[in-house]
Each structure stands twice: as C-alpha cells, then as structure tokens.
mmCIF file of C-alpha atoms in Angstrom:
data_model
loop_
_atom_site.group_PDB
_atom_site.id
_atom_site.type_symbol
_atom_site.label_atom_id
_atom_site.label_comp_id
_atom_site.label_asym_id
_atom_site.label_seq_id
_atom_site.Cartn_x
_atom_site.Cartn_y
_atom_site.Cartn_z
ATOM 1 C CA MET A 1 11.355 -23.922 -65.609
ATOM 2 C CA ALA A 2 10.053 -20.375 -65.724
ATOM 3 C CA ASN A 3 7.553 -21.102 -62.990
ATOM 4 C CA TYR A 4 10.268 -22.715 -60.833
ATOM 5 C CA ALA A 5 12.594 -19.729 -61.289
ATOM 6 C CA LYS A 6 9.796 -17.301 -60.348
ATOM 7 C CA SER A 7 9.003 -19.300 -57.193
ATOM 8 C CA THR A 8 12.641 -19.313 -56.153
ATOM 9 C CA THR A 9 12.871 -15.520 -56.537
ATOM 10 C CA ARG A 10 9.856 -15.004 -54.275
ATOM 11 C CA LYS A 11 11.378 -17.264 -51.634
ATOM 12 C CA ASP A 12 14.680 -15.385 -51.778
ATOM 13 C CA THR A 13 12.865 -12.045 -51.414
ATOM 14 C CA PHE A 14 10.803 -13.343 -48.487
ATOM 15 C CA SER A 15 13.943 -14.746 -46.819
ATOM 16 C CA LEU A 16 15.537 -11.309 -46.974
ATOM 17 C CA PHE A 17 12.383 -9.578 -45.718
ATOM 18 C CA LEU A 18 11.661 -11.944 -42.809
ATOM 19 C CA PRO A 19 14.583 -10.915 -40.531
ATOM 20 C CA SER A 20 13.720 -7.244 -40.976
ATOM 21 C CA LEU A 21 10.106 -7.966 -40.140
ATOM 22 C CA LEU A 22 11.075 -9.845 -36.984
ATOM 23 C CA VAL A 23 13.337 -7.004 -35.851
ATOM 24 C CA LEU A 24 10.500 -4.515 -36.386
ATOM 25 C CA ILE A 25 8.030 -6.656 -34.422
ATOM 26 C CA LEU A 26 10.428 -7.110 -31.517
ATOM 27 C CA THR A 27 11.213 -3.399 -31.445
ATOM 28 C CA LEU A 28 7.550 -2.442 -31.233
ATOM 29 C CA SER A 29 6.490 -5.145 -28.788
ATOM 30 C CA LYS A 30 9.344 -5.093 -26.270
ATOM 31 C CA PRO A 31 10.816 -2.293 -24.165
ATOM 32 C CA VAL A 32 14.134 -0.880 -25.254
ATOM 33 C CA ASN A 33 16.648 -0.917 -22.432
ATOM 34 C CA SER A 34 18.607 2.303 -22.144
ATOM 35 C CA GLN A 35 20.566 3.520 -19.156
ATOM 36 C CA ASN A 36 20.093 7.169 -20.072
ATOM 37 C CA CYS A 37 17.066 6.704 -22.295
ATOM 38 C CA GLY A 38 17.835 8.660 -25.485
ATOM 39 C CA CYS A 39 14.862 6.906 -27.058
ATOM 40 C CA PRO A 40 13.791 7.241 -30.697
ATOM 41 C CA SER A 41 11.605 10.317 -31.250
ATOM 42 C CA ASP A 42 8.367 8.317 -31.212
ATOM 43 C CA PHE A 43 9.223 6.451 -27.994
ATOM 44 C CA CYS A 44 8.766 7.586 -24.394
ATOM 45 C CA CYS A 45 11.352 7.387 -21.638
ATOM 46 C CA SER A 46 9.620 5.932 -18.568
ATOM 47 C CA GLN A 47 10.221 7.043 -14.980
ATOM 48 C CA TRP A 48 12.516 4.006 -14.624
ATOM 49 C CA GLY A 49 14.675 4.935 -17.624
ATOM 50 C CA TYR A 50 13.391 2.577 -20.324
ATOM 51 C CA CYS A 51 12.007 3.250 -23.780
ATOM 52 C CA GLY A 52 8.547 2.159 -24.888
ATOM 53 C CA GLN A 53 5.265 3.277 -26.403
ATOM 54 C CA THR A 54 2.566 2.047 -23.996
ATOM 55 C CA ASP A 55 0.954 3.845 -21.049
ATOM 56 C CA ASP A 56 3.572 2.313 -18.744
ATOM 57 C CA TYR A 57 6.190 4.405 -20.536
ATOM 58 C CA CYS A 58 4.264 7.463 -21.766
ATOM 59 C CA GLY A 59 2.000 7.890 -18.732
ATOM 60 C CA TYR A 60 2.839 8.547 -15.097
ATOM 61 C CA GLY A 61 6.429 9.714 -14.549
ATOM 62 C CA CYS A 62 7.321 9.877 -18.263
ATOM 63 C CA ARG A 63 10.648 11.722 -18.638
ATOM 64 C CA GLU A 64 10.785 12.573 -22.328
ATOM 65 C CA GLY A 65 9.228 11.884 -25.710
ATOM 66 C CA PRO A 66 5.490 11.952 -26.567
ATOM 67 C CA CYS A 67 4.428 11.785 -22.902
ATOM 68 C CA GLN A 68 0.737 11.784 -22.032
ATOM 69 C CA GLY A 69 0.641 14.973 -19.966
ATOM 70 C CA GLY A 70 3.731 13.906 -18.059
ATOM 71 C CA GLY A 71 7.332 14.644 -18.932
ATOM 72 C CA ASP A 72 8.633 16.528 -21.940
ATOM 73 C CA ALA A 73 11.632 16.596 -24.222
ATOM 74 C CA SER A 74 13.613 18.690 -21.723
ATOM 75 C CA GLY A 75 14.276 15.567 -19.677
ATOM 76 C CA GLU A 76 12.527 16.828 -16.538
ATOM 77 C CA VAL A 77 10.667 14.135 -14.657
ATOM 78 C CA ASN A 78 6.994 14.865 -14.136
ATOM 79 C CA SER A 79 4.826 13.182 -11.549
ATOM 80 C CA GLY A 80 1.105 12.500 -11.602
ATOM 81 C CA GLY A 81 -1.008 15.564 -12.325
ATOM 82 C CA GLY A 82 1.620 17.135 -14.586
ATOM 83 C CA GLU A 83 3.621 18.722 -11.748
ATOM 84 C CA ASP A 84 7.401 18.431 -11.833
ATOM 85 C CA ALA A 85 8.840 15.798 -9.508
ATOM 86 C CA VAL A 86 10.972 16.907 -6.574
ATOM 87 C CA SER A 87 13.513 15.434 -4.229
ATOM 88 C CA LEU A 88 11.642 13.664 -1.432
ATOM 89 C CA GLU A 89 14.382 14.233 1.131
ATOM 90 C CA GLY A 90 14.845 17.831 0.052
ATOM 91 C CA THR A 91 11.114 18.526 0.353
ATOM 92 C CA VAL A 92 10.200 16.570 3.477
ATOM 93 C CA THR A 93 12.646 18.419 5.681
ATOM 94 C CA PRO A 94 12.875 17.878 9.442
ATOM 95 C CA GLU A 95 11.044 21.201 9.812
ATOM 96 C CA PHE A 96 8.143 20.100 7.619
ATOM 97 C CA PHE A 97 7.910 16.667 9.266
ATOM 98 C CA ASN A 98 8.110 18.075 12.787
ATOM 99 C CA SER A 99 5.507 20.739 12.018
ATOM 100 C CA ILE A 100 3.060 17.842 11.717
ATOM 101 C CA ILE A 101 4.068 15.573 14.592
ATOM 102 C CA ASN A 102 4.477 18.535 16.968
ATOM 103 C CA GLN A 103 0.712 19.055 16.737
ATOM 104 C CA ALA A 104 0.141 15.678 18.412
ATOM 105 C CA ARG A 105 -0.575 15.542 22.123
ATOM 106 C CA SER A 106 2.486 15.402 24.357
ATOM 107 C CA ASP A 107 1.522 11.974 25.728
ATOM 108 C CA CYS A 108 1.168 10.329 22.306
ATOM 109 C CA ALA A 109 2.976 7.039 21.782
ATOM 110 C CA GLY A 110 3.721 8.123 18.220
ATOM 111 C CA LYS A 111 6.030 10.897 19.414
ATOM 112 C CA GLY A 112 8.519 8.291 20.574
ATOM 113 C CA PHE A 113 8.028 6.177 17.451
ATOM 114 C CA TYR A 114 7.626 8.203 14.260
ATOM 115 C CA SER A 115 10.587 10.397 13.300
ATOM 116 C CA HIS A 116 12.041 12.170 10.311
ATOM 117 C CA ASP A 117 15.061 9.844 10.415
ATOM 118 C CA ALA A 118 12.795 6.774 10.251
ATOM 119 C CA PHE A 119 10.854 8.303 7.352
ATOM 120 C CA ILE A 120 14.010 8.956 5.326
ATOM 121 C CA ALA A 121 15.464 5.532 6.145
ATOM 122 C CA ALA A 122 12.261 3.907 4.935
ATOM 123 C CA ALA A 123 12.252 6.033 1.774
ATOM 124 C CA ASN A 124 15.850 5.045 1.021
ATOM 125 C CA SER A 125 14.868 1.405 1.382
ATOM 126 C CA TYR A 126 11.578 1.696 -0.554
ATOM 127 C CA GLN A 127 12.843 3.970 -3.305
ATOM 128 C CA SER A 128 9.885 3.709 -5.677
ATOM 129 C CA PHE A 129 7.857 5.876 -3.288
ATOM 130 C CA GLY A 130 10.017 8.942 -3.831
ATOM 131 C CA ALA A 131 11.399 8.151 -7.286
ATOM 132 C CA SER A 132 8.896 10.407 -9.060
ATOM 133 C CA ILE A 133 6.851 12.391 -6.583
ATOM 134 C CA SER A 134 5.511 15.942 -6.583
ATOM 135 C CA LYS A 135 4.924 18.420 -3.793
ATOM 136 C CA ARG A 136 1.169 17.926 -4.138
ATOM 137 C CA GLU A 137 1.516 14.159 -3.800
ATOM 138 C CA ILE A 138 3.704 14.583 -0.735
ATOM 139 C CA ALA A 139 1.042 16.900 0.718
ATOM 140 C CA ALA A 140 -1.639 14.322 -0.084
ATOM 141 C CA PHE A 141 0.314 11.495 1.562
ATOM 142 C CA PHE A 142 0.843 13.431 4.769
ATOM 143 C CA ALA A 143 -2.757 14.657 4.786
ATOM 144 C CA HIS A 144 -3.929 11.052 4.981
ATOM 145 C CA VAL A 145 -1.231 10.117 7.497
ATOM 146 C CA THR A 146 -2.318 13.055 9.654
ATOM 147 C CA HIS A 147 -5.937 11.995 9.567
ATOM 148 C CA GLU A 148 -5.278 8.278 10.083
ATOM 149 C CA THR A 149 -2.945 8.808 13.053
ATOM 150 C CA GLU A 150 -4.035 12.207 14.398
ATOM 151 C CA PHE A 151 -0.775 14.009 13.588
ATOM 152 C CA MET A 152 1.227 10.778 14.007
ATOM 153 C CA CYS A 153 -0.048 10.320 17.538
ATOM 154 C CA TYR A 154 -1.276 6.753 17.134
ATOM 155 C CA ILE A 155 0.793 3.740 16.170
ATOM 156 C CA GLU A 156 -2.126 1.319 16.387
ATOM 157 C CA GLU A 157 -5.829 1.706 15.757
ATOM 158 C CA ILE A 158 -7.865 2.869 18.730
ATOM 159 C CA ASP A 159 -9.683 -0.165 20.158
ATOM 160 C CA GLY A 160 -7.939 -2.276 17.527
ATOM 161 C CA PRO A 161 -7.736 -5.477 19.599
ATOM 162 C CA ALA A 162 -11.432 -5.268 20.420
ATOM 163 C CA ASN A 163 -12.255 -5.040 16.713
ATOM 164 C CA ALA A 164 -9.689 -7.568 15.521
ATOM 165 C CA GLU A 165 -12.202 -10.111 14.223
ATOM 166 C CA LYS A 166 -13.628 -7.769 11.599
ATOM 167 C CA TYR A 167 -10.217 -7.484 9.936
ATOM 168 C CA CYS A 168 -9.835 -11.196 9.286
ATOM 169 C CA TYR A 169 -11.372 -11.737 5.852
ATOM 170 C CA ASN A 170 -11.860 -15.453 5.369
ATOM 171 C CA ASP A 171 -12.559 -15.007 1.667
ATOM 172 C CA LYS A 172 -8.993 -13.726 1.145
ATOM 173 C CA THR A 173 -7.660 -17.238 0.747
ATOM 174 C CA ASP A 174 -4.306 -16.185 -0.690
ATOM 175 C CA PHE A 175 -3.405 -14.743 2.704
ATOM 176 C CA PRO A 176 -5.241 -16.726 5.393
ATOM 177 C CA CYS A 177 -5.274 -15.322 8.918
ATOM 178 C CA ALA A 178 -2.771 -16.825 11.295
ATOM 179 C CA GLU A 179 -4.213 -18.211 14.504
ATOM 180 C CA GLY A 180 -4.073 -15.718 17.344
ATOM 181 C CA LYS A 181 -2.980 -12.811 15.132
ATOM 182 C CA ALA A 182 -4.875 -9.565 14.595
ATOM 183 C CA TYR A 183 -4.823 -7.391 11.491
ATOM 184 C CA TYR A 184 -6.248 -4.097 12.708
ATOM 185 C CA GLY A 185 -4.785 -0.739 11.684
ATOM 186 C CA ARG A 186 -1.119 -0.100 12.360
ATOM 187 C CA GLY A 187 1.445 2.391 11.142
ATOM 188 C CA PRO A 188 1.221 5.801 9.436
ATOM 189 C CA ILE A 189 -1.500 4.766 6.998
ATOM 190 C CA GLN A 190 -3.086 2.256 9.421
ATOM 191 C CA LEU A 191 -2.540 -0.882 7.331
ATOM 192 C CA SER A 192 -5.412 -3.267 8.026
ATOM 193 C CA GLY A 193 -6.845 -6.585 6.878
ATOM 194 C CA ASN A 194 -5.109 -9.925 6.405
ATOM 195 C CA ASP A 195 -5.088 -9.342 2.637
ATOM 196 C CA ASN A 196 -3.072 -6.136 2.967
ATOM 197 C CA TYR A 197 -0.742 -7.519 5.616
ATOM 198 C CA GLY A 198 -0.140 -10.593 3.479
ATOM 199 C CA ALA A 199 0.503 -8.787 0.195
ATOM 200 C CA CYS A 200 2.558 -6.057 1.844
ATOM 201 C CA GLY A 201 4.650 -8.576 3.748
ATOM 202 C CA ARG A 202 5.253 -10.562 0.579
ATOM 203 C CA ASP A 203 6.476 -7.484 -1.294
ATOM 204 C CA LEU A 204 8.611 -6.244 1.602
ATOM 205 C CA ASN A 205 10.009 -9.720 2.291
ATOM 206 C CA GLU A 206 8.499 -9.657 5.774
ATOM 207 C CA ASN A 207 6.103 -12.300 7.086
ATOM 208 C CA LEU A 208 3.502 -9.855 8.330
ATOM 209 C CA LEU A 209 0.764 -12.478 8.350
ATOM 210 C CA ALA A 210 2.640 -14.318 11.073
ATOM 211 C CA SER A 211 3.872 -11.166 12.808
ATOM 212 C CA PRO A 212 1.579 -8.199 12.107
ATOM 213 C CA GLU A 213 2.664 -6.604 15.386
ATOM 214 C CA LYS A 214 6.067 -5.831 13.829
ATOM 215 C CA VAL A 215 4.474 -2.850 12.051
ATOM 216 C CA ALA A 216 3.913 -1.255 15.465
ATOM 217 C CA GLN A 217 7.382 -2.141 16.713
ATOM 218 C CA ASP A 218 9.673 -0.991 13.902
ATOM 219 C CA PRO A 219 9.186 2.635 12.746
ATOM 220 C CA VAL A 220 11.114 2.134 9.490
ATOM 221 C CA LEU A 221 8.990 -0.892 8.627
ATOM 222 C CA ALA A 222 5.881 1.067 9.598
ATOM 223 C CA PHE A 223 6.687 3.801 7.067
ATOM 224 C CA LYS A 224 7.515 1.186 4.436
ATOM 225 C CA THR A 225 4.060 -0.356 4.846
ATOM 226 C CA ALA A 226 2.566 3.102 4.291
ATOM 227 C CA PHE A 227 4.701 3.568 1.168
ATOM 228 C CA TRP A 228 3.641 0.146 -0.084
ATOM 229 C CA PHE A 229 -0.042 0.915 0.403
ATOM 230 C CA TRP A 230 0.343 4.277 -1.308
ATOM 231 C CA THR A 231 2.220 3.041 -4.353
ATOM 232 C CA THR A 232 0.003 -0.049 -4.681
ATOM 233 C CA ASN A 233 -3.449 1.419 -4.083
ATOM 234 C CA VAL A 234 -3.384 5.217 -4.144
ATOM 235 C CA ARG A 235 -0.766 6.682 -6.468
ATOM 236 C CA GLN A 236 -2.475 5.640 -9.699
ATOM 237 C CA ASN A 237 -5.509 7.717 -8.673
ATOM 238 C CA PHE A 238 -3.663 10.907 -7.802
ATOM 239 C CA ASN A 239 -3.855 12.409 -11.291
ATOM 240 C CA GLN A 240 -7.661 12.480 -10.818
ATOM 241 C CA GLY A 241 -7.344 14.845 -7.855
ATOM 242 C CA PHE A 242 -7.084 14.569 -4.094
ATOM 243 C CA GLY A 243 -10.681 13.348 -3.842
ATOM 244 C CA ALA A 244 -9.726 10.166 -5.681
ATOM 245 C CA THR A 245 -7.062 9.447 -3.065
ATOM 246 C CA ILE A 246 -9.678 9.706 -0.306
ATOM 247 C CA ARG A 247 -11.731 7.087 -2.110
ATOM 248 C CA ALA A 248 -8.661 4.867 -2.417
ATOM 249 C CA VAL A 249 -7.719 5.181 1.268
ATOM 250 C CA ASN A 250 -11.217 4.944 2.745
ATOM 251 C CA GLY A 251 -14.024 4.890 0.214
ATOM 252 C CA LYS A 252 -16.636 4.500 2.963
ATOM 253 C CA GLU A 253 -16.236 8.197 3.750
ATOM 254 C CA CYS A 254 -17.175 9.249 0.219
ATOM 255 C CA THR A 255 -20.555 10.076 -1.334
ATOM 256 C CA GLY A 256 -21.962 11.269 1.974
ATOM 257 C CA GLY A 257 -20.533 8.410 4.022
ATOM 258 C CA ASN A 258 -18.719 10.747 6.394
ATOM 259 C CA SER A 259 -18.478 14.266 5.046
ATOM 260 C CA ALA A 260 -16.827 15.556 8.233
ATOM 261 C CA THR A 261 -13.779 13.304 7.883
ATOM 262 C CA VAL A 262 -13.541 14.080 4.165
ATOM 263 C CA ALA A 263 -13.493 17.786 5.057
ATOM 264 C CA LYS A 264 -10.677 17.205 7.570
ATOM 265 C CA ARG A 265 -8.547 15.367 5.007
ATOM 266 C CA ILE A 266 -9.051 18.220 2.556
ATOM 267 C CA GLU A 267 -8.165 20.755 5.248
ATOM 268 C CA TYR A 268 -4.873 18.959 5.950
ATOM 269 C CA TYR A 269 -4.118 18.700 2.237
ATOM 270 C CA ARG A 270 -4.669 22.416 1.688
ATOM 271 C CA ASP A 271 -2.476 23.199 4.692
ATOM 272 C CA TYR A 272 0.418 21.039 3.513
ATOM 273 C CA CYS A 273 0.173 22.310 -0.047
ATOM 274 C CA GLY A 274 0.535 25.796 1.413
ATOM 275 C CA LYS A 275 3.545 24.775 3.483
ATOM 276 C CA LEU A 276 5.187 23.328 0.368
ATOM 277 C CA GLY A 277 4.374 26.355 -1.777
ATOM 278 C CA VAL A 278 1.925 24.810 -4.256
ATOM 279 C CA GLU A 279 -1.747 25.395 -4.985
ATOM 280 C CA PRO A 280 -4.198 22.500 -4.508
ATOM 281 C CA GLU A 281 -5.669 21.237 -7.764
ATOM 282 C CA GLU A 282 -9.392 20.779 -8.470
ATOM 283 C CA ASN A 283 -11.457 17.710 -7.531
ATOM 284 C CA LEU A 284 -10.585 17.847 -3.837
ATOM 285 C CA SER A 285 -13.612 15.945 -2.562
ATOM 286 C CA CYS A 286 -15.056 12.522 -3.258
#
C-alpha cells in the first residue's frame, strides 16, 4: 500500500508540473505576438513588432530589448549597421531624387520613365523596403542604381537583346525560361536571369517569366523589382559595409575583377552619404 500511495503522489506532482512545463516550452520556442511589443525584459521586439529571442528578433531592425547592436530600450528602430532608421519618403525627397536623375543625358529614355512619384508609389506598395532603413542604406541603394543605370538613364541593359541567351540559365529548373522571352537587365537595379525574374515575379504576384518586358514598361513595377532584389539579396550584407553590397550586386567586380567600377560605386556612395548628412562607414571596397 505504501508503495502504491508513493507512486500516486509522484503522478499527481508530475500532472501539476506538466502544464507549466508545456507553457514554458511554447513561450521559449514560439514568437510572442504583440501589437506594441512590450516584451518581457529578456525578449527582443523585432522590426515587425513581435517578441522573440532569436537573431530574427534581436538582430537587424530590433526595436527594443537585448538587441544585437540594433535597437535599444528607448524604442527607437535601428537599421543595419547600428544607425537609426529614418522615414524613406522624408529622406528621399524630390530634390534628392532629381539631383541624381538630372545628371543623366537629356536624351535618356529613363528621364521619361523613372520618377520620384513612381519610387514612392513602389515603396508604399513594397513596404518592407522602407520599413527599417537608414540614410546610409538609402545612399547605398541609390549608389548601385546610379551605377547600374547611369544616373537612371537606362531602362534596359545596353545590347541586352543581343546578349539574351546568356541570361537563360537552364539549370534553374524552378523557373524555366519561356520560349521567345529574354531575361537581360531591366529596371533600376537591372534585374537579370530567369531565376531572378521567376522568384521576383512569384513574390510580387507578377508572371515575369512570361512577361519580363513588363519591368521596362511599368516604372512602379520596375522600382518594386529593385526593392525585391535589395531586400532578398543585398540588405542582409549591409551591416558588413558598403563593400559587401557590391559583392552582392555584382561579385564579378570584386577582388580585382573590375576595380574601376568598384571605385565608381564607392564614389557615388560617398556622394549620397554627403547629401544625406551621414559619414560613410568602413569597409567600402570588396
């Protein structure tokens, strides 16, 4: 009897302990939804307003809590590189935007295509681009846009149709090339390759594999493809310095591949940092 009573007591204790254990496990393993964050002291508030303890919450864009070089307990949103985030629309003013495109030749097709209004419309539609962005990151984005399009002069890659075959990657089987379609560079960041057109189109709910030419026909869509490429392939490297973004945009230029073009990108970045009133960080080259 004594043994039976002892066994029953252990079971009762375990039954009481089990729910508490499950609650603890779920709390630590799942994000805590919170409209205004207000997370526990050992949790981070992510850039999207949720509580958690992994790099997704405590890393890039962290608002408050034990952030990893990002936000702090004041509630200010920090972007990559530890610099406070800013309003995209308030920073990319018509004056700043036009100071770039006005340097393009007067006969450029881009002057009748790219505009500040199209940029803002695209940003309002693709909000994750500007949700947590710093002045340095804005300068970096436009430095690459400037280089890729020559001050937003070009909508499509020079000699793109003649080089179309090299942008159809048959090994990218998830996004096979459509017959008669070409995937050369288009738009502010010169999106290229059937893999990028396919993935970008999927995420933007546009069938860009079937209609890649739409990027050169719709300026808002063109900017959205640039935002997609940036947030998908470049942003995560920005905290390593501008040089890491060069490698992400066109790694062939790095490590002596084309030092002249690397120097031009850096020149544009320094210029735009100056226009926005911030100092360039270290690690400018790749």
